[in-house]
Coordinates of C-alpha atoms in Angstrom, one line a residue:
L1188 CA 12.3 -13.4 -3.4
F1189 CA 13.1 -15.0 -0.2
S1190 CA 11.0 -17.0 2.4
L1191 CA 12.8 -17.0 5.8
N1192 CA 11.9 -19.2 8.9
R1193 CA 10.8 -16.7 11.4
H1194 CA 12.5 -18.3 14.4
D1195 CA 16.0 -18.5 13.2
G1196 CA 16.1 -16.6 9.9
T1197 CA 17.2 -19.7 7.7
V1198 CA 16.1 -19.7 4.2
R1199 CA 13.1 -21.9 3.4
W1200 CA 12.9 -21.2 -0.2
Q1201 CA 13.8 -18.7 -2.7
F1202 CA 12.4 -17.8 -6.1
S1203 CA 14.1 -15.7 -8.9
G1204 CA 12.7 -13.7 -11.6
D1205 CA 13.9 -11.8 -14.7
D1206 CA 13.4 -8.3 -13.0
L1207 CA 12.8 -6.5 -9.5
I1208 CA 10.1 -8.4 -7.6
Y1209 CA 8.1 -5.9 -5.2
S1210 CA 7.2 -6.8 -1.7
P1211 CA 4.5 -9.7 -1.8
I1212 CA 1.3 -10.3 0.0
I1213 CA 0.5 -13.6 1.5
E1214 CA -2.9 -15.0 2.0
N1215 CA -2.7 -17.7 4.5
I1216 CA -5.8 -18.7 6.4
E1217 CA -5.6 -21.7 8.6
N1218 CA -8.2 -24.3 8.7
S1219 CA -9.9 -23.5 5.5
D1220 CA -10.5 -25.0 2.2
N1221 CA -10.1 -21.5 0.4
A1222 CA -8.0 -21.8 -2.7
A1223 CA -5.7 -19.0 -1.6
N1224 CA -4.3 -20.7 1.5
G1225 CA -0.5 -20.5 1.5
I1226 CA -0.4 -18.4 -1.6
V1227 CA 2.4 -15.7 -2.3
Y1228 CA 1.1 -13.0 -4.8
A1229 CA 4.1 -11.1 -6.0
A1230 CA 4.6 -8.6 -8.9
S1231 CA 7.7 -7.5 -10.7
R1232 CA 8.8 -4.6 -12.6
D1233 CA 8.6 -6.3 -16.2
G1234 CA 4.6 -6.7 -15.5
I1235 CA 4.4 -10.1 -14.3
L1236 CA 2.1 -11.2 -11.4
R1237 CA 3.2 -14.4 -10.0
A1238 CA 1.3 -17.0 -7.4
L1239 CA 3.8 -19.0 -5.5
N1240 CA 3.3 -21.9 -3.2
N1241 CA 4.2 -20.5 0.4
D1242 CA 5.3 -24.1 1.5
D1243 CA 8.0 -24.5 -1.2
G1244 CA 8.1 -21.5 -3.5
S1245 CA 6.7 -23.4 -6.5
L1246 CA 4.9 -21.5 -9.2
L1247 CA 1.3 -22.1 -9.2
W1248 CA 0.4 -19.6 -12.0
Q1249 CA 1.5 -16.2 -13.6
R1250 CA 0.1 -13.6 -15.7
A1251 CA 1.7 -10.8 -17.7
F1252 CA 0.6 -7.1 -18.0
P1253 CA 1.7 -4.3 -20.1
G1254 CA 4.3 -2.1 -18.4
W1255 CA 5.2 -2.4 -14.8
I1256 CA 2.5 -3.4 -11.9
Y1257 CA 2.4 -3.3 -8.4
T1258 CA 1.7 -6.3 -6.1
P1259 CA -2.1 -6.4 -5.9
A1260 CA -4.7 -6.0 -3.2
L1261 CA -6.9 -9.1 -2.5
S1262 CA -10.6 -8.3 -1.4
A1263 CA -14.0 -10.4 -2.0
G1264 CA -11.8 -13.3 -3.6
T1265 CA -10.6 -11.0 -6.3
L1266 CA -7.0 -9.8 -6.6
V1267 CA -6.6 -6.2 -8.2
T1268 CA -3.4 -4.8 -9.6
G1269 CA -2.4 -1.9 -11.8
G1270 CA 0.7 0.1 -12.7
S1271 CA 2.1 2.1 -15.6
A1272 CA -0.8 1.3 -18.1
S1273 CA -3.3 3.5 -16.5
K1274 CA -5.6 0.5 -15.8
L1275 CA -6.7 -1.9 -13.1
W1276 CA -7.3 -5.5 -13.5
G1277 CA -9.5 -7.8 -11.3
M1278 CA -8.5 -11.2 -11.5
K1279 CA -9.3 -14.8 -9.8
R1280 CA -6.9 -15.7 -7.1
E1281 CA -7.2 -19.2 -8.1
N1282 CA -5.6 -19.1 -11.5
G1283 CA -5.1 -15.5 -12.1
A1284 CA -7.8 -15.3 -14.9
V1285 CA -8.7 -11.4 -15.7
V1286 CA -12.5 -11.0 -14.7
W1287 CA -12.6 -7.1 -15.3
Q1288 CA -10.6 -4.2 -16.5
R1289 CA -11.0 -0.5 -15.6
E1290 CA -9.5 2.5 -17.2
L1291 CA -7.9 5.1 -14.8
P1292 CA -7.3 8.7 -15.1
G1293 CA -3.3 8.1 -14.9
E1294 CA -1.0 5.5 -13.9
L1295 CA -0.8 4.2 -10.3
V1296 CA 1.5 6.1 -7.9
L1297 CA 1.1 3.4 -5.1
A1298 CA 0.0 -0.3 -4.7
P1299 CA -3.9 -0.7 -4.2
I1300 CA -4.9 -1.3 -0.7
T1301 CA -8.0 -3.2 0.8
Q1302 CA -10.5 -1.0 2.3
G1303 CA -13.3 -3.1 3.8
T1304 CA -15.4 -5.9 2.2
D1305 CA -15.3 -5.8 -1.6
R1306 CA -13.3 -2.5 -1.5
I1307 CA -10.0 -1.5 -3.0
A1308 CA -8.4 2.0 -2.7
V1309 CA -6.2 3.2 -5.4
V1310 CA -4.5 6.6 -6.1
T1311 CA -2.9 7.8 -9.5
F1312 CA -0.1 10.2 -10.6
S1313 CA -2.7 12.6 -11.3
G1314 CA -3.8 13.0 -7.9
D1315 CA -7.1 11.1 -8.0
L1316 CA -8.2 8.9 -5.3
L1317 CA -10.9 6.0 -6.4
L1318 CA -12.6 3.5 -4.0
I1319 CA -13.1 0.4 -6.6
R1320 CA -15.8 -2.5 -6.0
A1321 CA -13.2 -5.3 -5.9
S1322 CA -15.8 -8.0 -7.4
D1323 CA -16.6 -6.0 -10.8
G1324 CA -14.2 -3.1 -11.0
E1325 CA -16.9 -0.4 -10.6
I1326 CA -15.9 3.1 -9.2
I1327 CA -17.7 3.8 -6.1
W1328 CA -16.5 7.3 -5.7
Q1329 CA -13.8 9.4 -6.8
H1330 CA -11.7 12.5 -4.8
K1331 CA -9.2 14.7 -6.1
L1332 CA -6.1 15.2 -3.9
S1333 CA -3.8 18.4 -3.7
S1334 CA -1.0 16.4 -5.2
A1335 CA 0.3 12.8 -6.0
A1336 CA 0.1 10.6 -3.1
T1337 CA 3.4 8.8 -1.5
Q1338 CA 1.2 7.3 1.3
L1339 CA -2.1 5.9 1.5
T1340 CA -3.6 3.7 4.6
A1341 CA -7.1 3.1 5.6
N1342 CA -9.3 1.9 8.5
D1343 CA -13.1 0.8 8.2
D1344 CA -14.3 4.2 8.1
V1345 CA -11.7 6.9 6.9
I1346 CA -8.9 6.6 4.2
Y1347 CA -5.9 8.7 4.8
S1348 CA -3.3 10.0 2.2
S1349 CA -0.6 12.4 2.1
G1350 CA 2.0 13.0 -0.7
Y1351 CA 4.6 15.3 -2.3
D1352 CA 3.2 18.5 -0.8
G1353 CA 3.0 17.3 2.8
V1354 CA -0.6 17.6 3.1
V1355 CA -2.5 15.0 4.9
H1356 CA -6.2 14.3 3.8
A1357 CA -9.0 12.3 5.6
I1358 CA -11.5 11.0 3.4
D1359 CA -14.7 9.3 4.4
A1360 CA -14.6 6.0 3.1
H1361 CA -18.2 5.6 2.6
S1362 CA -19.0 8.8 0.5
G1363 CA -15.6 10.0 -0.8
A1364 CA -16.1 13.4 1.0
A1365 CA -13.3 15.3 2.8
L1366 CA -13.3 15.3 6.4
W1367 CA -10.4 17.4 6.9
L1368 CA -7.0 18.1 5.8
R1369 CA -3.5 19.3 7.3
D1370 CA -0.5 21.0 5.8
T1371 CA 2.3 19.5 7.8
D1372 CA 4.7 22.2 6.6
G1373 CA 7.1 19.5 5.2
D1374 CA 7.8 18.2 1.6
R1375 CA 7.3 14.6 0.6
T1376 CA 5.7 12.2 3.4
Q1377 CA 7.6 9.2 4.1
R1378 CA 5.3 7.5 6.5
L1379 CA 1.6 7.9 7.2
Q1380 CA 0.5 5.6 10.2
I1381 CA -2.8 4.9 12.1
T1382 CA -2.2 4.6 15.9
E1383 CA -4.4 4.5 18.8
A1384 CA -2.8 8.0 19.9
G1385 CA -3.4 9.4 16.6
I1386 CA -2.3 9.9 13.0
L1387 CA 1.7 9.6 12.8
V1388 CA 3.3 11.7 10.0
I1389 CA 6.9 11.3 9.3
N1390 CA 8.3 13.7 6.4
D1391 CA 11.7 15.3 5.5
R1392 CA 11.5 17.7 8.5
G1393 CA 10.5 15.3 11.3
L1394 CA 7.6 13.6 13.0
Q1395 CA 4.0 15.0 13.9
R1396 CA 1.1 13.3 15.6
L1397 CA -2.4 14.5 14.4
D1398 CA -5.8 14.2 16.0
S1399 CA -7.7 11.5 13.9
R1400 CA -11.0 13.3 14.4
N1401 CA -10.1 16.7 12.9
G1402 CA -6.3 16.7 12.0
S1403 CA -5.3 19.3 14.7
L1404 CA -1.8 18.9 15.7
L1405 CA -1.1 17.2 18.9
D1406 CA 2.6 17.3 19.1
R1407 CA 5.6 17.2 16.9
R1408 CA 9.4 16.6 16.8
D1409 CA 11.4 18.6 14.1
I1410 CA 14.7 17.1 13.0
D1411 CA 17.6 19.6 12.3
G1412 CA 20.2 18.6 9.7
E1413 CA 19.9 16.3 6.7
P1414 CA 16.4 15.8 5.6
I1415 CA 14.7 12.2 6.5
G1416 CA 15.1 10.0 3.6
S1417 CA 13.0 6.8 4.7
A1418 CA 11.4 5.6 8.1
Q1419 CA 10.4 2.1 9.1
R1420 CA 8.1 0.8 12.0
I1421 CA 10.1 -1.6 14.0
A1422 CA 7.8 -2.4 16.9
G1423 CA 4.5 -1.0 18.4
D1424 CA 4.6 2.7 18.1
Y1425 CA 8.4 2.8 17.7
W1426 CA 10.1 3.8 14.5
I1427 CA 13.7 4.0 13.0
F1428 CA 14.2 6.7 10.4
Y1429 CA 17.3 7.5 8.2
R1430 CA 18.6 10.9 7.1
Q1431 CA 19.4 11.3 3.4
G1432 CA 23.1 11.1 4.6
G1433 CA 22.4 7.5 5.8
N1434 CA 22.5 7.9 9.7
P1435 CA 19.7 6.0 11.5
H1436 CA 17.9 7.4 14.6

């Protein structure tokens, strides 16, 4: 894991673990005495969650879990993580102490995301989307999706998900009720992004923009040739995507 100077790209510090380290989250609130200021939280494939000092990369604490785990989400002062053990754990961010544990209907397919105050959204390989109260692990609601998800994103009122069948789901974040769904005529969804102009969907066949209010198709661009393998937002509403053959666009 590397920390780079944002101005010139030089390495500020680096940290090495015994296995693959997933992309971290950083809690860095200025002018606050909060214990999580300047803390990097990173999980690894060997089931270890680490908290590192963002100034120098020194290890503050670590906690081991069974199986692999995802980098946690943070809400209401609680870190929430899970992975292959079909469980969620809530921890104090100051020291990693476990304060609650929750059984899930399957292992996590994506990292947890924060959804509002004291809310964490998670999705499992079994296609279950759950909204969890971060402070105590209680299930607020549970919704069954049409497939295991590959993308999960949210705003204050709506959670959007799409998966291996290319169907985009819009779920009311307060009740868990389905607002709309849209079949994008593609296979696995590579990116799902909330923008001011609508919901941007990138799948193996190309790009589509959906109306966030009802899921109707606003426009699309199909890409001929090799399927899209991955996509990355680079600035504003500009994206670069790669075909499975490796060519960028």
